[in-house]
Amino acid sequence: MATIELLNNVDHLDVKIRTERGLDLGDTQMFCLSFPAEFRAAQAYYPVLFYKDGNTGQFMPVLLLGFQAGENLFVQQQKWQAGYLPLDIARVPFTIGLQQGERVIHLDTAHPKVSRTSGEALFLEFGGHSPYLQQVAEQLETLHHGLTDAKQFSQQLLALELIESFVLDVTLDNGQQHSLHGFYTINEPRLAQLSGEQLTQLQQSGYLEAIYMMLASQAQFARLIGFKNQQVTKN
C-alpha cells in the first residue's frame, strides 16, 4: 500500500531511489499515461491508445506496455527495452501535489524503488536538491502540464467523434491467444470526413499531428507481440 509523504530534506535526507528496472521494483503496469507533446518520441516504441477511467469516465491517452494486468514487456534483465522512457514511468515513485496553491513533490515511501542504502540521492549533504531530484522536479512539471493538455486533447476528439473502441486479437507463435479489450483508438473513417474548418481547428490546437502520431504508433503492436513471443519461449 502506498505511503504518500510531502518530500522534505529532514525526513528524507538519506533517502535514495533505485533507478534500475524490474518487476520486483514495481514496474508492473501494463500501460502508463501520456500526452500529445510526448507522442512523437513515444510512437517509435509504444502503441499510443486511449483508456477510459472507470471512475471518472475521462478518456486519457496511454502507452501500452503489455497485454494483461501486471505485465510490462519492456522490462527485461533489470533494463528498459526502449530508446525512450515515458515520463509517467520515469517519475515513479514521485507525484506532484498542491499545497497552499503551489505545486509540491510527494514521495511514496513504501515503493520498492525507495531505499536507504543504494540508488540516487535526493538531497545533498546540507539539504540542497541533488541533480537527480532537480531532474525529477522538471519531469513532474512537464508531466503536470502534459496531462492537463491530454485532457483537452481527449475532450476535443470526443466532441468530433474521433475516439472509438477496438479489440486486438493476438495469436502467439506457440498458438496461445490473447485478446486486448478496454482501449480506444482513432476513428479513421470519421477523421477522413472532417471538414476543412474542423481540421484547421485541430491543427491550430496542435492536435492534428498528435492524431497522426497515434495512428503511426499502431505499427508498434508488432514490437509488443515480439516481446511476448520471447517471454513465452523463455518460460
mmCIF file of C-alpha atoms in Angstrom:
data_model
loop_
_atom_site.group_PDB
_atom_site.id
_atom_site.type_symbol
_atom_site.label_atom_id
_atom_site.label_comp_id
_atom_site.label_asym_id
_atom_site.label_seq_id
_atom_site.Cartn_x
_atom_site.Cartn_y
_atom_site.Cartn_z
ATOM 1 C CA MET A 1 0.000 0.000 0.000
ATOM 2 C CA ALA A 2 1.282 3.448 -0.914
ATOM 3 C CA THR A 3 2.522 5.749 1.840
ATOM 4 C CA ILE A 4 2.491 9.267 0.392
ATOM 5 C CA GLU A 5 4.547 11.913 2.179
ATOM 6 C CA LEU A 6 5.418 15.505 1.352
ATOM 7 C CA LEU A 7 9.078 15.391 0.326
ATOM 8 C CA ASN A 8 11.409 17.321 2.631
ATOM 9 C CA ASN A 9 15.114 17.388 3.454
ATOM 10 C CA VAL A 10 14.606 16.419 7.098
ATOM 11 C CA ASP A 11 12.598 13.213 6.966
ATOM 12 C CA HIS A 12 14.054 12.156 3.615
ATOM 13 C CA LEU A 13 17.632 13.409 3.807
ATOM 14 C CA ASP A 14 19.153 9.939 3.439
ATOM 15 C CA VAL A 15 16.530 8.516 1.057
ATOM 16 C CA LYS A 16 17.792 7.113 -2.246
ATOM 17 C CA ILE A 17 15.925 5.950 -5.345
ATOM 18 C CA ARG A 18 16.849 2.791 -7.217
ATOM 19 C CA THR A 19 16.717 3.567 -10.932
ATOM 20 C CA GLU A 20 17.210 0.076 -12.339
ATOM 21 C CA ARG A 21 14.113 -1.633 -13.724
ATOM 22 C CA GLY A 22 12.383 -4.780 -12.554
ATOM 23 C CA LEU A 23 9.022 -6.322 -11.751
ATOM 24 C CA ASP A 24 10.227 -6.609 -8.151
ATOM 25 C CA LEU A 25 10.810 -2.838 -8.211
ATOM 26 C CA GLY A 26 7.222 -2.017 -9.071
ATOM 27 C CA ASP A 27 7.490 -1.895 -12.876
ATOM 28 C CA THR A 28 4.355 -3.992 -13.310
ATOM 29 C CA GLN A 29 1.909 -1.671 -15.080
ATOM 30 C CA MET A 30 0.553 -2.729 -18.468
ATOM 31 C CA PHE A 31 0.105 0.893 -19.581
ATOM 32 C CA CYS A 32 1.087 4.390 -18.487
ATOM 33 C CA LEU A 33 -0.344 7.849 -19.047
ATOM 34 C CA SER A 34 0.928 10.003 -21.894
ATOM 35 C CA PHE A 35 0.232 13.369 -23.537
ATOM 36 C CA PRO A 36 0.414 14.910 -27.035
ATOM 37 C CA ALA A 37 3.851 16.520 -26.633
ATOM 38 C CA GLU A 38 5.269 13.078 -25.808
ATOM 39 C CA PHE A 39 3.721 11.242 -28.745
ATOM 40 C CA ARG A 40 6.477 11.998 -31.270
ATOM 41 C CA ALA A 41 9.115 10.284 -29.102
ATOM 42 C CA ALA A 42 6.794 7.573 -27.763
ATOM 43 C CA GLN A 43 5.267 6.406 -31.050
ATOM 44 C CA ALA A 44 8.601 4.973 -32.178
ATOM 45 C CA TYR A 45 8.362 2.337 -29.417
ATOM 46 C CA TYR A 46 4.850 2.056 -27.971
ATOM 47 C CA PRO A 47 1.262 1.780 -29.233
ATOM 48 C CA VAL A 48 -0.462 5.033 -28.209
ATOM 49 C CA LEU A 49 -4.116 4.451 -27.308
ATOM 50 C CA PHE A 50 -6.927 5.892 -25.226
ATOM 51 C CA TYR A 51 -8.109 4.462 -21.930
ATOM 52 C CA LYS A 52 -11.393 5.357 -20.228
ATOM 53 C CA ASP A 53 -11.204 5.795 -16.470
ATOM 54 C CA GLY A 54 -13.950 3.673 -14.961
ATOM 55 C CA ASN A 55 -14.459 6.078 -12.057
ATOM 56 C CA THR A 56 -14.470 9.434 -13.820
ATOM 57 C CA GLY A 57 -15.390 8.464 -17.388
ATOM 58 C CA GLN A 58 -12.429 10.580 -18.563
ATOM 59 C CA PHE A 59 -10.588 9.408 -21.685
ATOM 60 C CA MET A 60 -6.812 9.737 -21.464
ATOM 61 C CA PRO A 61 -4.024 8.798 -23.891
ATOM 62 C CA VAL A 62 -1.825 5.938 -22.695
ATOM 63 C CA LEU A 63 1.185 3.952 -23.873
ATOM 64 C CA LEU A 64 0.603 0.190 -23.985
ATOM 65 C CA LEU A 65 3.332 -1.829 -22.241
ATOM 66 C CA GLY A 66 1.754 -5.294 -22.060
ATOM 67 C CA PHE A 67 -1.316 -7.345 -22.901
ATOM 68 C CA GLN A 68 -2.630 -8.152 -19.420
ATOM 69 C CA ALA A 69 -2.747 -6.662 -15.930
ATOM 70 C CA GLY A 70 0.641 -6.646 -14.199
ATOM 71 C CA GLU A 71 2.538 -7.325 -17.424
ATOM 72 C CA ASN A 72 5.250 -4.918 -18.547
ATOM 73 C CA LEU A 73 7.028 -6.401 -21.558
ATOM 74 C CA PHE A 74 9.543 -3.541 -21.745
ATOM 75 C CA VAL A 75 11.287 -4.641 -18.535
ATOM 76 C CA GLN A 76 13.918 -7.289 -19.180
ATOM 77 C CA GLN A 77 17.131 -8.068 -17.276
ATOM 78 C CA GLN A 78 16.769 -5.008 -14.999
ATOM 79 C CA LYS A 79 16.679 -2.700 -18.034
ATOM 80 C CA TRP A 80 14.060 -0.807 -20.030
ATOM 81 C CA GLN A 81 13.894 -2.180 -23.570
ATOM 82 C CA ALA A 82 13.194 1.034 -25.499
ATOM 83 C CA GLY A 83 15.097 4.139 -26.500
ATOM 84 C CA TYR A 84 12.592 6.411 -24.791
ATOM 85 C CA LEU A 85 11.403 6.129 -21.176
ATOM 86 C CA PRO A 86 7.905 7.614 -20.706
ATOM 87 C CA LEU A 87 7.690 10.421 -18.157
ATOM 88 C CA ASP A 88 4.891 8.666 -16.291
ATOM 89 C CA ILE A 89 7.327 5.783 -15.732
ATOM 90 C CA ALA A 90 10.396 7.931 -15.067
ATOM 91 C CA ARG A 91 8.693 9.964 -12.303
ATOM 92 C CA VAL A 92 7.881 6.918 -10.102
ATOM 93 C CA PRO A 93 7.853 6.904 -7.023
ATOM 94 C CA PHE A 94 7.143 10.648 -7.034
ATOM 95 C CA THR A 95 3.880 12.515 -7.607
ATOM 96 C CA ILE A 96 3.026 16.161 -7.812
ATOM 97 C CA GLY A 97 0.520 17.765 -5.456
ATOM 98 C CA LEU A 98 -0.802 21.100 -4.287
ATOM 99 C CA GLN A 99 -0.038 22.833 -1.007
ATOM 100 C CA GLN A 100 -1.460 26.311 -0.419
ATOM 101 C CA GLY A 101 -1.959 26.683 -4.156
ATOM 102 C CA GLU A 102 1.615 25.739 -5.091
ATOM 103 C CA ARG A 103 2.797 22.509 -6.683
ATOM 104 C CA VAL A 104 4.936 20.339 -4.413
ATOM 105 C CA ILE A 105 6.592 16.939 -4.686
ATOM 106 C CA HIS A 106 5.279 13.913 -2.826
ATOM 107 C CA LEU A 107 7.098 10.615 -2.320
ATOM 108 C CA ASP A 108 5.643 7.136 -1.901
ATOM 109 C CA THR A 109 7.980 5.933 0.847
ATOM 110 C CA ALA A 110 6.548 2.392 0.655
ATOM 111 C CA HIS A 111 7.522 1.966 -3.003
ATOM 112 C CA PRO A 112 10.169 -0.721 -3.668
ATOM 113 C CA LYS A 113 12.358 1.805 -5.512
ATOM 114 C CA VAL A 114 12.838 3.740 -2.253
ATOM 115 C CA SER A 115 15.987 2.729 -0.396
ATOM 116 C CA ARG A 116 18.223 3.924 2.411
ATOM 117 C CA THR A 117 21.284 2.051 1.150
ATOM 118 C CA SER A 118 21.568 2.258 -2.650
ATOM 119 C CA GLY A 119 20.421 4.408 -5.532
ATOM 120 C CA GLU A 120 20.299 8.076 -6.473
ATOM 121 C CA ALA A 121 20.412 10.513 -3.555
ATOM 122 C CA LEU A 122 17.638 13.114 -3.307
ATOM 123 C CA PHE A 123 19.444 15.692 -1.212
ATOM 124 C CA LEU A 124 22.990 16.937 -0.849
ATOM 125 C CA GLU A 125 24.795 16.689 2.491
ATOM 126 C CA PHE A 126 23.435 20.006 3.780
ATOM 127 C CA GLY A 127 19.932 19.638 2.385
ATOM 128 C CA GLY A 128 20.091 21.089 -1.117
ATOM 129 C CA HIS A 129 18.435 19.275 -4.010
ATOM 130 C CA SER A 130 20.616 16.727 -5.791
ATOM 131 C CA PRO A 131 20.907 16.860 -9.607
ATOM 132 C CA TYR A 132 18.691 13.755 -9.710
ATOM 133 C CA LEU A 133 15.932 15.443 -7.682
ATOM 134 C CA GLN A 134 16.164 18.552 -9.860
ATOM 135 C CA GLN A 135 15.616 16.311 -12.886
ATOM 136 C CA VAL A 136 12.629 14.659 -11.198
ATOM 137 C CA ALA A 137 11.115 18.081 -10.426
ATOM 138 C CA GLU A 138 11.420 19.074 -14.093
ATOM 139 C CA GLN A 139 9.843 15.780 -15.204
ATOM 140 C CA LEU A 140 6.921 16.216 -12.823
ATOM 141 C CA GLU A 141 6.327 19.768 -14.017
ATOM 142 C CA THR A 142 6.369 18.662 -17.666
ATOM 143 C CA LEU A 143 4.057 15.761 -16.872
ATOM 144 C CA HIS A 144 1.648 18.020 -14.980
ATOM 145 C CA HIS A 145 1.242 20.392 -17.922
ATOM 146 C CA GLY A 146 1.213 17.489 -20.380
ATOM 147 C CA LEU A 147 -1.636 15.653 -18.654
ATOM 148 C CA THR A 148 -3.662 18.865 -18.487
ATOM 149 C CA ASP A 149 -3.218 19.165 -22.248
ATOM 150 C CA ALA A 150 -4.054 15.468 -22.669
ATOM 151 C CA LYS A 151 -7.483 16.032 -21.099
ATOM 152 C CA GLN A 152 -8.197 18.878 -23.521
ATOM 153 C CA PHE A 153 -6.957 16.726 -26.407
ATOM 154 C CA SER A 154 -9.283 13.882 -25.439
ATOM 155 C CA GLN A 155 -12.262 16.202 -24.971
ATOM 156 C CA GLN A 156 -11.744 17.802 -28.375
ATOM 157 C CA LEU A 157 -11.502 14.415 -30.089
ATOM 158 C CA LEU A 158 -14.604 13.185 -28.286
ATOM 159 C CA ALA A 159 -16.518 16.247 -29.466
ATOM 160 C CA LEU A 160 -15.518 15.375 -33.038
ATOM 161 C CA GLU A 161 -16.447 11.689 -32.547
ATOM 162 C CA LEU A 162 -12.877 10.651 -33.295
ATOM 163 C CA ILE A 163 -12.485 8.097 -30.475
ATOM 164 C CA GLU A 164 -13.700 4.524 -30.970
ATOM 165 C CA SER A 165 -13.249 1.260 -29.107
ATOM 166 C CA PHE A 166 -11.300 -1.597 -30.638
ATOM 167 C CA VAL A 167 -10.286 -5.173 -29.883
ATOM 168 C CA LEU A 168 -6.883 -6.646 -30.734
ATOM 169 C CA ASP A 169 -6.710 -10.424 -31.096
ATOM 170 C CA VAL A 170 -3.195 -11.852 -30.939
ATOM 171 C CA THR A 171 -2.066 -15.394 -31.728
ATOM 172 C CA LEU A 172 1.449 -16.135 -30.477
ATOM 173 C CA ASP A 173 3.983 -18.397 -32.162
ATOM 174 C CA ASN A 174 3.102 -21.221 -29.756
ATOM 175 C CA GLY A 175 -0.606 -20.948 -30.525
ATOM 176 C CA GLN A 176 -1.587 -19.064 -27.372
ATOM 177 C CA GLN A 177 -4.275 -16.467 -27.974
ATOM 178 C CA HIS A 178 -4.690 -13.113 -26.269
ATOM 179 C CA SER A 179 -7.442 -10.545 -26.753
ATOM 180 C CA LEU A 180 -6.897 -6.919 -25.781
ATOM 181 C CA HIS A 181 -10.060 -5.141 -24.635
ATOM 182 C CA GLY A 182 -10.894 -1.880 -22.918
ATOM 183 C CA PHE A 183 -8.848 0.518 -25.034
ATOM 184 C CA TYR A 184 -9.783 3.026 -27.706
ATOM 185 C CA THR A 185 -8.177 4.417 -30.824
ATOM 186 C CA ILE A 186 -8.718 6.985 -33.589
ATOM 187 C CA ASN A 187 -11.779 6.538 -35.772
ATOM 188 C CA GLU A 188 -10.076 6.820 -39.160
ATOM 189 C CA PRO A 189 -13.237 6.906 -41.343
ATOM 190 C CA ARG A 190 -14.565 9.748 -39.192
ATOM 191 C CA LEU A 191 -11.215 11.542 -39.424
ATOM 192 C CA ALA A 192 -11.414 11.390 -43.223
ATOM 193 C CA GLN A 193 -14.856 13.022 -43.108
ATOM 194 C CA LEU A 194 -13.829 16.089 -41.112
ATOM 195 C CA SER A 195 -14.351 19.432 -42.754
ATOM 196 C CA GLY A 196 -11.534 21.807 -43.593
ATOM 197 C CA GLU A 197 -12.646 24.004 -40.720
ATOM 198 C CA GLN A 198 -12.517 21.133 -38.237
ATOM 199 C CA LEU A 199 -9.076 20.071 -39.465
ATOM 200 C CA THR A 200 -7.845 23.645 -39.158
ATOM 201 C CA GLN A 201 -9.150 23.754 -35.585
ATOM 202 C CA LEU A 202 -7.212 20.599 -34.747
ATOM 203 C CA GLN A 203 -4.116 21.980 -36.443
ATOM 204 C CA GLN A 204 -4.300 25.250 -34.523
ATOM 205 C CA SER A 205 -4.682 23.327 -31.256
ATOM 206 C CA GLY A 206 -1.572 21.320 -32.109
ATOM 207 C CA TYR A 207 -3.607 18.114 -32.075
ATOM 208 C CA LEU A 208 -3.630 17.098 -35.740
ATOM 209 C CA GLU A 209 -0.031 15.919 -35.582
ATOM 210 C CA ALA A 210 -0.804 14.091 -32.319
ATOM 211 C CA ILE A 211 -3.612 12.207 -34.064
ATOM 212 C CA TYR A 212 -1.289 11.032 -36.820
ATOM 213 C CA MET A 213 1.366 10.082 -34.267
ATOM 214 C CA MET A 214 -1.236 7.872 -32.573
ATOM 215 C CA LEU A 215 -2.108 6.231 -35.871
ATOM 216 C CA ALA A 216 1.560 5.690 -36.739
ATOM 217 C CA SER A 217 2.155 4.096 -33.336
ATOM 218 C CA GLN A 218 -0.055 1.146 -34.233
ATOM 219 C CA ALA A 219 2.978 -0.316 -36.001
ATOM 220 C CA GLN A 220 4.435 -0.916 -32.519
ATOM 221 C CA PHE A 221 1.928 -3.681 -31.784
ATOM 222 C CA ALA A 222 4.387 -5.886 -33.684
ATOM 223 C CA ARG A 223 7.126 -4.953 -31.180
ATOM 224 C CA LEU A 224 4.918 -5.900 -28.233
ATOM 225 C CA ILE A 225 3.931 -9.188 -29.839
ATOM 226 C CA GLY A 226 7.615 -9.922 -30.448
ATOM 227 C CA PHE A 227 8.408 -9.274 -26.773
ATOM 228 C CA LYS A 228 5.520 -11.543 -25.766
ATOM 229 C CA ASN A 229 6.755 -14.341 -28.035
ATOM 230 C CA GLN A 230 10.230 -14.042 -26.484
ATOM 231 C CA GLN A 231 8.742 -14.219 -22.985
ATOM 232 C CA VAL A 232 6.693 -17.330 -23.797
ATOM 233 C CA THR A 233 9.707 -19.020 -25.392
ATOM 234 C CA LYS A 234 11.864 -18.382 -22.294
ATOM 235 C CA ASN A 235 9.165 -19.730 -19.980
#
